[in-house]
């Protein structure tokens, strides 16, 4: 075993030891820690280009619009530890308050969830997420989203507990963990970092796609690539992290947006910015990505409810 592989193995062991006192093996299915049937190489088998019927709600004209972003929703872990009760109703009240035309949702074209929607990877947790957030957003129709606000999802590490991948892919749109779509002047990439690594195949596929893609880009991930040097909660393979940072810097990425830490953190790499979004359940946090297609610019605003 190489030093690099041993270091990764050691970090995994430490993670289990830290988790063990606060949760049971049965609750989180941690007996799968050293073997999981669906690993990243079997989940991210190819970069899926979303067909028109799935990306039809995305603006294609040169206009300005917003994207709602949430992360770490953790259905099944409310009222535990640092978490309070579920507050979906408060969030929906916040984004829909005011007269039509002045509401937060009026400028929203679509939404993104950066993973950990289910705390234990159980079907009832995914079902609750779909019914109380995804479906409810889809029922909001505005001029920017005349058919409803669709949510695009990233898979998180908690979503994989108890063999949760099958349930995640069933309940979380678009049902695949490695995909992209395009708007007039931007490409939107969603990657699978739920295992703490992209794996060789996913990285090579991502590199080929982004290198040949002339558009400006956004990349969405669950696990951060750096998170202001919050090491324990980032991708643990430093070579992979460096390659990914370099790839984003040279291919026109504007924002690399991720979750996992539950914190609000910003890392400016000069040519692109990583934004780590605060947790929806623990911090009552969310973000709004402001996009201007005509000027090919964007900005990101973190909010709380």
PDB file of C-alpha atoms in Angstrom:
ATOM      1  CA  UNK A   1       0.000   0.000   0.000  1.00  0.00           C
ATOM      2  CA  UNK A   2       1.433   3.392  -0.995  1.00  0.00           C
ATOM      3  CA  UNK A   3       1.887   6.187   1.527  1.00  0.00           C
ATOM      4  CA  UNK A   4      -0.889   8.155  -0.205  1.00  0.00           C
ATOM      5  CA  UNK A   5      -3.358   5.272  -0.065  1.00  0.00           C
ATOM      6  CA  UNK A   6      -2.443   4.514   3.528  1.00  0.00           C
ATOM      7  CA  UNK A   7      -3.063   8.149   4.475  1.00  0.00           C
ATOM      8  CA  UNK A   8      -6.521   7.991   2.931  1.00  0.00           C
ATOM      9  CA  UNK A   9      -7.232   4.721   4.727  1.00  0.00           C
ATOM     10  CA  UNK A  10      -6.058   6.231   8.028  1.00  0.00           C
ATOM     11  CA  UNK A  11      -8.315   9.271   7.619  1.00  0.00           C
ATOM     12  CA  UNK A  12     -11.263   6.962   6.931  1.00  0.00           C
ATOM     13  CA  UNK A  13     -10.544   5.009  10.100  1.00  0.00           C
ATOM     14  CA  UNK A  14     -10.333   8.204  12.131  1.00  0.00           C
ATOM     15  CA  UNK A  15     -13.645   9.344  10.702  1.00  0.00           C
ATOM     16  CA  UNK A  16     -15.302   6.154  11.887  1.00  0.00           C
ATOM     17  CA  UNK A  17     -13.787   6.493  15.335  1.00  0.00           C
ATOM     18  CA  UNK A  18     -15.036  10.068  15.660  1.00  0.00           C
ATOM     19  CA  UNK A  19     -18.499   9.098  14.508  1.00  0.00           C
ATOM     20  CA  UNK A  20     -18.863   5.947  16.573  1.00  0.00           C
ATOM     21  CA  UNK A  21     -19.547   7.524  19.988  1.00  0.00           C
ATOM     22  CA  UNK A  22     -22.408   9.651  18.643  1.00  0.00           C
ATOM     23  CA  UNK A  23     -24.245   7.145  16.478  1.00  0.00           C
ATOM     24  CA  UNK A  24     -24.855   3.436  16.213  1.00  0.00           C
ATOM     25  CA  UNK A  25     -23.599   1.176  13.453  1.00  0.00           C
ATOM     26  CA  UNK A  26     -27.164   0.087  12.843  1.00  0.00           C
ATOM     27  CA  UNK A  27     -28.535   3.618  12.497  1.00  0.00           C
ATOM     28  CA  UNK A  28     -26.098   4.779   9.826  1.00  0.00           C
ATOM     29  CA  UNK A  29     -25.159   1.447   8.317  1.00  0.00           C
ATOM     30  CA  UNK A  30     -21.480   2.069   9.073  1.00  0.00           C
ATOM     31  CA  UNK A  31     -20.754  -1.607   8.591  1.00  0.00           C
ATOM     32  CA  UNK A  32     -20.578  -0.515   4.931  1.00  0.00           C
ATOM     33  CA  UNK A  33     -17.663   1.817   5.659  1.00  0.00           C
ATOM     34  CA  UNK A  34     -15.122  -0.580   4.131  1.00  0.00           C
ATOM     35  CA  UNK A  35     -17.365  -1.861   1.359  1.00  0.00           C
ATOM     36  CA  UNK A  36     -20.257  -0.276  -0.465  1.00  0.00           C
ATOM     37  CA  UNK A  37     -21.774  -1.889  -3.526  1.00  0.00           C
ATOM     38  CA  UNK A  38     -22.251   1.420  -5.354  1.00  0.00           C
ATOM     39  CA  UNK A  39     -18.977   3.339  -5.203  1.00  0.00           C
ATOM     40  CA  UNK A  40     -18.130   6.442  -7.223  1.00  0.00           C
ATOM     41  CA  UNK A  41     -16.806   4.408 -10.132  1.00  0.00           C
ATOM     42  CA  UNK A  42     -20.174   2.647 -10.487  1.00  0.00           C
ATOM     43  CA  UNK A  43     -22.311   5.735  -9.793  1.00  0.00           C
ATOM     44  CA  UNK A  44     -20.551   8.252 -12.064  1.00  0.00           C
ATOM     45  CA  UNK A  45     -20.242   6.082 -15.164  1.00  0.00           C
ATOM     46  CA  UNK A  46     -20.446   8.929 -17.648  1.00  0.00           C
ATOM     47  CA  UNK A  47     -21.181  12.644 -17.920  1.00  0.00           C
ATOM     48  CA  UNK A  48     -24.875  12.866 -18.724  1.00  0.00           C
ATOM     49  CA  UNK A  49     -25.916  15.806 -20.887  1.00  0.00           C
ATOM     50  CA  UNK A  50     -29.427  16.598 -19.775  1.00  0.00           C
ATOM     51  CA  UNK A  51     -31.966  16.235 -22.563  1.00  0.00           C
ATOM     52  CA  UNK A  52     -34.203  19.154 -23.449  1.00  0.00           C
ATOM     53  CA  UNK A  53     -37.183  17.874 -21.483  1.00  0.00           C
ATOM     54  CA  UNK A  54     -35.176  18.040 -18.255  1.00  0.00           C
ATOM     55  CA  UNK A  55     -33.484  21.372 -18.917  1.00  0.00           C
ATOM     56  CA  UNK A  56     -36.489  23.095 -20.503  1.00  0.00           C
ATOM     57  CA  UNK A  57     -36.967  25.270 -17.430  1.00  0.00           C
ATOM     58  CA  UNK A  58     -33.472  26.715 -17.754  1.00  0.00           C
ATOM     59  CA  UNK A  59     -33.295  30.162 -19.388  1.00  0.00           C
ATOM     60  CA  UNK A  60     -31.764  30.107 -22.836  1.00  0.00           C
ATOM     61  CA  UNK A  61     -32.172  33.762 -23.726  1.00  0.00           C
ATOM     62  CA  UNK A  62     -29.609  36.354 -22.725  1.00  0.00           C
ATOM     63  CA  UNK A  63     -31.254  37.560 -19.527  1.00  0.00           C
ATOM     64  CA  UNK A  64     -30.625  37.905 -15.807  1.00  0.00           C
ATOM     65  CA  UNK A  65     -32.053  35.427 -13.331  1.00  0.00           C
ATOM     66  CA  UNK A  66     -31.386  33.819  -9.939  1.00  0.00           C
ATOM     67  CA  UNK A  67     -30.707  30.272  -8.776  1.00  0.00           C
ATOM     68  CA  UNK A  68     -31.755  29.121  -5.290  1.00  0.00           C
ATOM     69  CA  UNK A  69     -29.167  26.911  -3.552  1.00  0.00           C
ATOM     70  CA  UNK A  70     -29.578  24.801  -0.416  1.00  0.00           C
ATOM     71  CA  UNK A  71     -27.459  22.065   1.118  1.00  0.00           C
ATOM     72  CA  UNK A  72     -27.343  19.608   4.019  1.00  0.00           C
ATOM     73  CA  UNK A  73     -31.095  19.312   4.544  1.00  0.00           C
ATOM     74  CA  UNK A  74     -30.683  16.151   6.662  1.00  0.00           C
ATOM     75  CA  UNK A  75     -34.192  14.779   6.903  1.00  0.00           C
ATOM     76  CA  UNK A  76     -34.151  12.380   9.838  1.00  0.00           C
ATOM     77  CA  UNK A  77     -31.746  14.392  12.010  1.00  0.00           C
ATOM     78  CA  UNK A  78     -33.993  17.219  13.165  1.00  0.00           C
ATOM     79  CA  UNK A  79     -33.990  18.044  16.888  1.00  0.00           C
ATOM     80  CA  UNK A  80     -30.688  16.239  17.396  1.00  0.00           C
ATOM     81  CA  UNK A  81     -27.310  17.675  18.330  1.00  0.00           C
ATOM     82  CA  UNK A  82     -27.000  21.205  16.980  1.00  0.00           C
ATOM     83  CA  UNK A  83     -30.131  20.851  14.874  1.00  0.00           C
ATOM     84  CA  UNK A  84     -33.493  22.371  15.711  1.00  0.00           C
ATOM     85  CA  UNK A  85     -36.894  21.475  14.258  1.00  0.00           C
ATOM     86  CA  UNK A  86     -37.643  21.351  10.564  1.00  0.00           C
ATOM     87  CA  UNK A  87     -38.223  24.844   9.146  1.00  0.00           C
ATOM     88  CA  UNK A  88     -39.203  24.293   5.527  1.00  0.00           C
ATOM     89  CA  UNK A  89     -42.380  26.349   6.071  1.00  0.00           C
ATOM     90  CA  UNK A  90     -40.303  29.298   7.330  1.00  0.00           C
ATOM     91  CA  UNK A  91     -38.052  29.110   4.282  1.00  0.00           C
ATOM     92  CA  UNK A  92     -40.937  29.008   1.836  1.00  0.00           C
ATOM     93  CA  UNK A  93     -42.555  31.930   3.674  1.00  0.00           C
ATOM     94  CA  UNK A  94     -39.279  33.857   3.334  1.00  0.00           C
ATOM     95  CA  UNK A  95     -38.782  33.271  -0.390  1.00  0.00           C
ATOM     96  CA  UNK A  96     -42.456  33.919  -1.269  1.00  0.00           C
ATOM     97  CA  UNK A  97     -43.158  36.908   0.977  1.00  0.00           C
ATOM     98  CA  UNK A  98     -44.219  40.196  -0.618  1.00  0.00           C
ATOM     99  CA  UNK A  99     -46.284  41.150  -3.605  1.00  0.00           C
ATOM    100  CA  UNK A 100     -45.850  39.271  -6.904  1.00  0.00           C
ATOM    101  CA  UNK A 101     -42.910  40.780  -8.726  1.00  0.00           C
ATOM    102  CA  UNK A 102     -41.017  41.621  -5.533  1.00  0.00           C
ATOM    103  CA  UNK A 103     -40.655  38.128  -4.061  1.00  0.00           C
ATOM    104  CA  UNK A 104     -37.350  36.246  -3.993  1.00  0.00           C
ATOM    105  CA  UNK A 105     -38.861  33.469  -6.113  1.00  0.00           C
ATOM    106  CA  UNK A 106     -39.916  35.870  -8.863  1.00  0.00           C
ATOM    107  CA  UNK A 107     -36.359  36.013 -10.224  1.00  0.00           C
ATOM    108  CA  UNK A 108     -35.585  32.318  -9.679  1.00  0.00           C
ATOM    109  CA  UNK A 109     -35.197  30.156 -12.780  1.00  0.00           C
ATOM    110  CA  UNK A 110     -34.301  26.893 -11.005  1.00  0.00           C
ATOM    111  CA  UNK A 111     -32.890  25.535  -7.732  1.00  0.00           C
ATOM    112  CA  UNK A 112     -29.954  23.369  -6.658  1.00  0.00           C
ATOM    113  CA  UNK A 113     -29.503  21.123  -3.611  1.00  0.00           C
ATOM    114  CA  UNK A 114     -25.912  20.198  -2.793  1.00  0.00           C
ATOM    115  CA  UNK A 115     -26.623  16.906  -1.059  1.00  0.00           C
ATOM    116  CA  UNK A 116     -27.211  15.239   2.300  1.00  0.00           C
ATOM    117  CA  UNK A 117     -30.950  15.470   1.889  1.00  0.00           C
ATOM    118  CA  UNK A 118     -31.319  12.265   3.936  1.00  0.00           C
ATOM    119  CA  UNK A 119     -29.437  11.807   7.179  1.00  0.00           C
ATOM    120  CA  UNK A 120     -29.501   7.997   7.201  1.00  0.00           C
ATOM    121  CA  UNK A 121     -30.105   7.211   3.518  1.00  0.00           C
ATOM    122  CA  UNK A 122     -33.586   5.852   4.237  1.00  0.00           C
ATOM    123  CA  UNK A 123     -36.422   5.900   1.750  1.00  0.00           C
ATOM    124  CA  UNK A 124     -38.821   7.826   3.998  1.00  0.00           C
ATOM    125  CA  UNK A 125     -36.220  10.611   4.353  1.00  0.00           C
ATOM    126  CA  UNK A 126     -35.842  10.956   0.589  1.00  0.00           C
ATOM    127  CA  UNK A 127     -39.608  10.858   0.163  1.00  0.00           C
ATOM    128  CA  UNK A 128     -40.056  13.665   2.692  1.00  0.00           C
ATOM    129  CA  UNK A 129     -37.460  15.757   0.874  1.00  0.00           C
ATOM    130  CA  UNK A 130     -39.216  15.299  -2.442  1.00  0.00           C
ATOM    131  CA  UNK A 131     -42.674  16.022  -1.070  1.00  0.00           C
ATOM    132  CA  UNK A 132     -41.828  18.994   1.139  1.00  0.00           C
ATOM    133  CA  UNK A 133     -39.150  20.740  -0.937  1.00  0.00           C
ATOM    134  CA  UNK A 134     -38.804  19.471  -4.527  1.00  0.00           C
ATOM    135  CA  UNK A 135     -42.518  19.135  -5.267  1.00  0.00           C
ATOM    136  CA  UNK A 136     -43.382  22.349  -3.461  1.00  0.00           C
ATOM    137  CA  UNK A 137     -40.848  24.323  -5.497  1.00  0.00           C
ATOM    138  CA  UNK A 138     -42.185  22.750  -8.677  1.00  0.00           C
ATOM    139  CA  UNK A 139     -45.584  24.170  -7.763  1.00  0.00           C
ATOM    140  CA  UNK A 140     -44.263  27.755  -7.793  1.00  0.00           C
ATOM    141  CA  UNK A 141     -44.701  29.283 -11.248  1.00  0.00           C
ATOM    142  CA  UNK A 142     -43.120  32.596 -12.183  1.00  0.00           C
ATOM    143  CA  UNK A 143     -42.087  34.420 -15.340  1.00  0.00           C
ATOM    144  CA  UNK A 144     -38.573  32.949 -14.992  1.00  0.00           C
ATOM    145  CA  UNK A 145     -39.927  29.438 -14.321  1.00  0.00           C
ATOM    146  CA  UNK A 146     -43.343  29.281 -15.996  1.00  0.00           C
ATOM    147  CA  UNK A 147     -43.546  25.499 -15.516  1.00  0.00           C
ATOM    148  CA  UNK A 148     -42.387  25.592 -11.900  1.00  0.00           C
ATOM    149  CA  UNK A 149     -39.003  25.775 -10.186  1.00  0.00           C
ATOM    150  CA  UNK A 150     -37.155  22.530 -10.843  1.00  0.00           C
ATOM    151  CA  UNK A 151     -34.451  21.394  -8.420  1.00  0.00           C
ATOM    152  CA  UNK A 152     -31.189  19.852  -9.611  1.00  0.00           C
ATOM    153  CA  UNK A 153     -29.500  17.648  -7.011  1.00  0.00           C
ATOM    154  CA  UNK A 154     -25.984  16.660  -5.984  1.00  0.00           C
ATOM    155  CA  UNK A 155     -25.486  13.438  -4.023  1.00  0.00           C
ATOM    156  CA  UNK A 156     -23.996  13.737  -0.513  1.00  0.00           C
ATOM    157  CA  UNK A 157     -22.171  11.311   1.741  1.00  0.00           C
ATOM    158  CA  UNK A 158     -25.157  10.898   4.103  1.00  0.00           C
ATOM    159  CA  UNK A 159     -27.324  10.037   1.114  1.00  0.00           C
ATOM    160  CA  UNK A 160     -25.229   6.897   0.644  1.00  0.00           C
ATOM    161  CA  UNK A 161     -25.698   5.469   4.135  1.00  0.00           C
ATOM    162  CA  UNK A 162     -27.717   2.257   4.381  1.00  0.00           C
ATOM    163  CA  UNK A 163     -27.327   1.669   0.632  1.00  0.00           C
ATOM    164  CA  UNK A 164     -29.172   4.928   0.010  1.00  0.00           C
ATOM    165  CA  UNK A 165     -27.942   5.420  -3.553  1.00  0.00           C
ATOM    166  CA  UNK A 166     -30.889   3.564  -5.069  1.00  0.00           C
ATOM    167  CA  UNK A 167     -33.329   5.758  -3.147  1.00  0.00           C
ATOM    168  CA  UNK A 168     -31.442   8.968  -3.944  1.00  0.00           C
ATOM    169  CA  UNK A 169     -31.493   8.208  -7.667  1.00  0.00           C
ATOM    170  CA  UNK A 170     -35.206   7.404  -7.409  1.00  0.00           C
ATOM    171  CA  UNK A 171     -36.360  10.515  -5.542  1.00  0.00           C
ATOM    172  CA  UNK A 172     -33.801  13.229  -6.353  1.00  0.00           C
ATOM    173  CA  UNK A 173     -34.005  14.870  -9.773  1.00  0.00           C
ATOM    174  CA  UNK A 174     -32.521  14.217 -12.279  1.00  0.00           C
ATOM    175  CA  UNK A 175     -31.595  10.788 -10.863  1.00  0.00           C
ATOM    176  CA  UNK A 176     -27.966  10.854 -11.927  1.00  0.00           C
ATOM    177  CA  UNK A 177     -24.974  12.195  -9.985  1.00  0.00           C
ATOM    178  CA  UNK A 178     -22.636  13.359 -12.777  1.00  0.00           C
ATOM    179  CA  UNK A 179     -24.243  15.625 -15.351  1.00  0.00           C
ATOM    180  CA  UNK A 180     -24.332  19.007 -17.043  1.00  0.00           C
ATOM    181  CA  UNK A 181     -26.594  21.336 -18.962  1.00  0.00           C
ATOM    182  CA  UNK A 182     -26.035  24.587 -20.804  1.00  0.00           C
ATOM    183  CA  UNK A 183     -27.604  28.025 -20.950  1.00  0.00           C
ATOM    184  CA  UNK A 184     -26.763  30.728 -23.485  1.00  0.00           C
ATOM    185  CA  UNK A 185     -23.342  31.611 -22.109  1.00  0.00           C
ATOM    186  CA  UNK A 186     -22.766  29.192 -19.231  1.00  0.00           C
ATOM    187  CA  UNK A 187     -22.244  25.484 -18.653  1.00  0.00           C
ATOM    188  CA  UNK A 188     -23.471  23.963 -15.411  1.00  0.00           C
ATOM    189  CA  UNK A 189     -21.554  20.922 -14.098  1.00  0.00           C
ATOM    190  CA  UNK A 190     -22.741  18.673 -11.249  1.00  0.00           C
ATOM    191  CA  UNK A 191     -20.175  16.217  -9.886  1.00  0.00           C
ATOM    192  CA  UNK A 192     -20.255  13.206  -7.556  1.00  0.00           C
ATOM    193  CA  UNK A 193     -17.931  13.768  -4.595  1.00  0.00           C
ATOM    194  CA  UNK A 194     -20.032  11.867  -2.030  1.00  0.00           C
ATOM    195  CA  UNK A 195     -17.280   9.285  -1.487  1.00  0.00           C
ATOM    196  CA  UNK A 196     -14.741  12.032  -0.812  1.00  0.00           C
ATOM    197  CA  UNK A 197     -13.156  11.568  -4.235  1.00  0.00           C
ATOM    198  CA  UNK A 198     -14.089  11.940  -7.892  1.00  0.00           C
ATOM    199  CA  UNK A 199     -12.231   8.797  -8.861  1.00  0.00           C
ATOM    200  CA  UNK A 200     -10.021   8.553 -11.920  1.00  0.00           C
ATOM    201  CA  UNK A 201     -12.737   7.997 -14.512  1.00  0.00           C
ATOM    202  CA  UNK A 202     -14.965  10.854 -13.369  1.00  0.00           C
ATOM    203  CA  UNK A 203     -12.057  13.280 -13.153  1.00  0.00           C
ATOM    204  CA  UNK A 204     -10.731  12.328 -16.599  1.00  0.00           C
ATOM    205  CA  UNK A 205     -14.229  12.668 -18.094  1.00  0.00           C
ATOM    206  CA  UNK A 206     -14.753  16.011 -16.385  1.00  0.00           C
ATOM    207  CA  UNK A 207     -11.367  17.271 -17.550  1.00  0.00           C
ATOM    208  CA  UNK A 208     -12.056  16.327 -21.156  1.00  0.00           C
ATOM    209  CA  UNK A 209     -15.505  17.942 -21.110  1.00  0.00           C
ATOM    210  CA  UNK A 210     -14.450  21.172 -19.422  1.00  0.00           C
ATOM    211  CA  UNK A 211     -11.285  21.573 -21.477  1.00  0.00           C
ATOM    212  CA  UNK A 212     -13.231  21.381 -24.742  1.00  0.00           C
ATOM    213  CA  UNK A 213     -16.072  23.584 -23.463  1.00  0.00           C
ATOM    214  CA  UNK A 214     -15.536  27.291 -24.321  1.00  0.00           C
ATOM    215  CA  UNK A 215     -18.345  28.590 -22.095  1.00  0.00           C
ATOM    216  CA  UNK A 216     -17.978  30.045 -18.629  1.00  0.00           C
ATOM    217  CA  UNK A 217     -18.853  27.495 -15.992  1.00  0.00           C
ATOM    218  CA  UNK A 218     -20.354  26.715 -12.610  1.00  0.00           C
ATOM    219  CA  UNK A 219     -19.413  23.524 -10.765  1.00  0.00           C
ATOM    220  CA  UNK A 220     -21.567  22.058  -7.990  1.00  0.00           C
ATOM    221  CA  UNK A 221     -20.238  19.499  -5.498  1.00  0.00           C
ATOM    222  CA  UNK A 222     -21.133  18.185  -2.058  1.00  0.00           C
ATOM    223  CA  UNK A 223     -17.616  17.828  -0.653  1.00  0.00           C
ATOM    224  CA  UNK A 224     -15.479  20.988  -0.901  1.00  0.00           C
ATOM    225  CA  UNK A 225     -12.239  21.126  -2.806  1.00  0.00           C
ATOM    226  CA  UNK A 226     -10.662  23.464  -0.220  1.00  0.00           C
ATOM    227  CA  UNK A 227     -13.268  25.292   1.950  1.00  0.00           C
ATOM    228  CA  UNK A 228     -10.853  27.906   3.278  1.00  0.00           C
ATOM    229  CA  UNK A 229      -8.470  25.106   4.319  1.00  0.00           C
ATOM    230  CA  UNK A 230     -11.088  23.285   6.424  1.00  0.00           C
ATOM    231  CA  UNK A 231      -9.071  20.121   5.821  1.00  0.00           C
ATOM    232  CA  UNK A 232     -11.119  17.426   7.566  1.00  0.00           C
ATOM    233  CA  UNK A 233     -14.194  18.183   5.450  1.00  0.00           C
ATOM    234  CA  UNK A 234     -12.536  18.419   2.043  1.00  0.00           C
ATOM    235  CA  UNK A 235     -11.492  15.884  -0.579  1.00  0.00           C
ATOM    236  CA  UNK A 236      -8.650  14.023   1.071  1.00  0.00           C
ATOM    237  CA  UNK A 237      -6.481  13.229  -1.954  1.00  0.00           C
ATOM    238  CA  UNK A 238      -4.337  16.348  -2.239  1.00  0.00           C
ATOM    239  CA  UNK A 239      -3.189  15.468  -5.757  1.00  0.00           C
ATOM    240  CA  UNK A 240      -6.795  15.203  -6.916  1.00  0.00           C
ATOM    241  CA  UNK A 241      -7.675  18.475  -5.189  1.00  0.00           C
ATOM    242  CA  UNK A 242      -4.777  20.279  -6.849  1.00  0.00           C
ATOM    243  CA  UNK A 243      -5.694  18.903 -10.267  1.00  0.00           C
ATOM    244  CA  UNK A 244      -9.326  19.948  -9.816  1.00  0.00           C
ATOM    245  CA  UNK A 245      -8.379  23.455  -8.663  1.00  0.00           C
ATOM    246  CA  UNK A 246      -6.064  23.811 -11.658  1.00  0.00           C
ATOM    247  CA  UNK A 247      -8.760  22.538 -14.023  1.00  0.00           C
ATOM    248  CA  UNK A 248     -11.291  25.066 -12.726  1.00  0.00           C
ATOM    249  CA  UNK A 249      -8.765  27.896 -12.936  1.00  0.00           C
ATOM    250  CA  UNK A 250      -7.884  27.310 -16.559  1.00  0.00           C
ATOM    251  CA  UNK A 251     -11.315  26.441 -18.001  1.00  0.00           C
ATOM    252  CA  UNK A 252     -13.376  29.492 -17.111  1.00  0.00           C
ATOM    253  CA  UNK A 253     -15.112  28.410 -13.904  1.00  0.00           C
ATOM    254  CA  UNK A 254     -16.676  31.359 -12.081  1.00  0.00           C
ATOM    255  CA  UNK A 255     -17.896  29.582  -8.959  1.00  0.00           C
ATOM    256  CA  UNK A 256     -17.206  26.155  -7.433  1.00  0.00           C
ATOM    257  CA  UNK A 257     -20.156  25.763  -5.036  1.00  0.00           C
ATOM    258  CA  UNK A 258     -20.326  23.082  -2.325  1.00  0.00           C
ATOM    259  CA  UNK A 259     -21.737  22.079   1.066  1.00  0.00           C
ATOM    260  CA  UNK A 260     -20.819  19.379   3.626  1.00  0.00           C
ATOM    261  CA  UNK A 261     -19.221  21.642   6.286  1.00  0.00           C
ATOM    262  CA  UNK A 262     -22.501  23.397   7.194  1.00  0.00           C
ATOM    263  CA  UNK A 263     -20.406  26.589   7.239  1.00  0.00           C
ATOM    264  CA  UNK A 264     -20.296  29.783   5.194  1.00  0.00           C
ATOM    265  CA  UNK A 265     -16.778  29.870   3.769  1.00  0.00           C
ATOM    266  CA  UNK A 266     -15.175  31.597   0.800  1.00  0.00           C
ATOM    267  CA  UNK A 267     -11.899  30.817  -0.957  1.00  0.00           C
ATOM    268  CA  UNK A 268     -10.746  33.106  -3.760  1.00  0.00           C
ATOM    269  CA  UNK A 269      -8.405  31.288  -6.131  1.00  0.00           C
ATOM    270  CA  UNK A 270      -7.956  34.353  -8.316  1.00  0.00           C
ATOM    271  CA  UNK A 271      -9.512  32.956 -11.483  1.00  0.00           C
ATOM    272  CA  UNK A 272     -12.494  31.416  -9.698  1.00  0.00           C
ATOM    273  CA  UNK A 273     -14.093  31.431  -6.256  1.00  0.00           C
ATOM    274  CA  UNK A 274     -15.138  28.472  -4.106  1.00  0.00           C
ATOM    275  CA  UNK A 275     -18.259  29.150  -2.005  1.00  0.00           C
ATOM    276  CA  UNK A 276     -19.096  26.777   0.820  1.00  0.00           C
ATOM    277  CA  UNK A 277     -22.806  27.142   1.644  1.00  0.00           C
ATOM    278  CA  UNK A 278     -24.128  26.966   5.251  1.00  0.00           C
ATOM    279  CA  UNK A 279     -26.375  24.056   6.209  1.00  0.00           C
ATOM    280  CA  UNK A 280     -30.110  24.310   5.638  1.00  0.00           C
ATOM    281  CA  UNK A 281     -31.106  22.353   8.771  1.00  0.00           C
ATOM    282  CA  UNK A 282     -28.337  23.301  11.211  1.00  0.00           C
ATOM    283  CA  UNK A 283     -27.787  26.941  10.162  1.00  0.00           C
ATOM    284  CA  UNK A 284     -31.082  27.823   8.417  1.00  0.00           C
ATOM    285  CA  UNK A 285     -28.876  28.939   5.540  1.00  0.00           C
ATOM    286  CA  UNK A 286     -29.319  29.135   1.792  1.00  0.00           C
ATOM    287  CA  UNK A 287     -27.811  31.047  -1.102  1.00  0.00           C
ATOM    288  CA  UNK A 288     -28.888  32.928  -4.191  1.00  0.00           C
ATOM    289  CA  UNK A 289     -26.688  32.814  -7.276  1.00  0.00           C
ATOM    290  CA  UNK A 290     -27.318  35.904  -9.404  1.00  0.00           C
ATOM    291  CA  UNK A 291     -26.579  35.232 -13.074  1.00  0.00           C
ATOM    292  CA  UNK A 292     -26.396  37.748 -15.906  1.00  0.00           C
ATOM    293  CA  UNK A 293     -26.274  35.869 -19.211  1.00  0.00           C
ATOM    294  CA  UNK A 294     -25.849  38.994 -21.320  1.00  0.00           C
ATOM    295  CA  UNK A 295     -22.718  40.163 -19.514  1.00  0.00           C
ATOM    296  CA  UNK A 296     -21.524  36.657 -18.565  1.00  0.00           C
ATOM    297  CA  UNK A 297     -21.202  37.660 -14.904  1.00  0.00           C
ATOM    298  CA  UNK A 298     -22.422  36.227 -11.616  1.00  0.00           C
ATOM    299  CA  UNK A 299     -22.422  36.861  -7.886  1.00  0.00           C
ATOM    300  CA  UNK A 300     -23.464  34.759  -4.906  1.00  0.00           C
ATOM    301  CA  UNK A 301     -25.332  35.908  -1.817  1.00  0.00           C
ATOM    302  CA  UNK A 302     -25.719  33.845   1.370  1.00  0.00           C
ATOM    303  CA  UNK A 303     -28.921  34.343   3.364  1.00  0.00           C
ATOM    304  CA  UNK A 304     -30.557  32.966   6.506  1.00  0.00           C
ATOM    305  CA  UNK A 305     -34.198  32.436   7.429  1.00  0.00           C
TER     306      UNK A 305
END
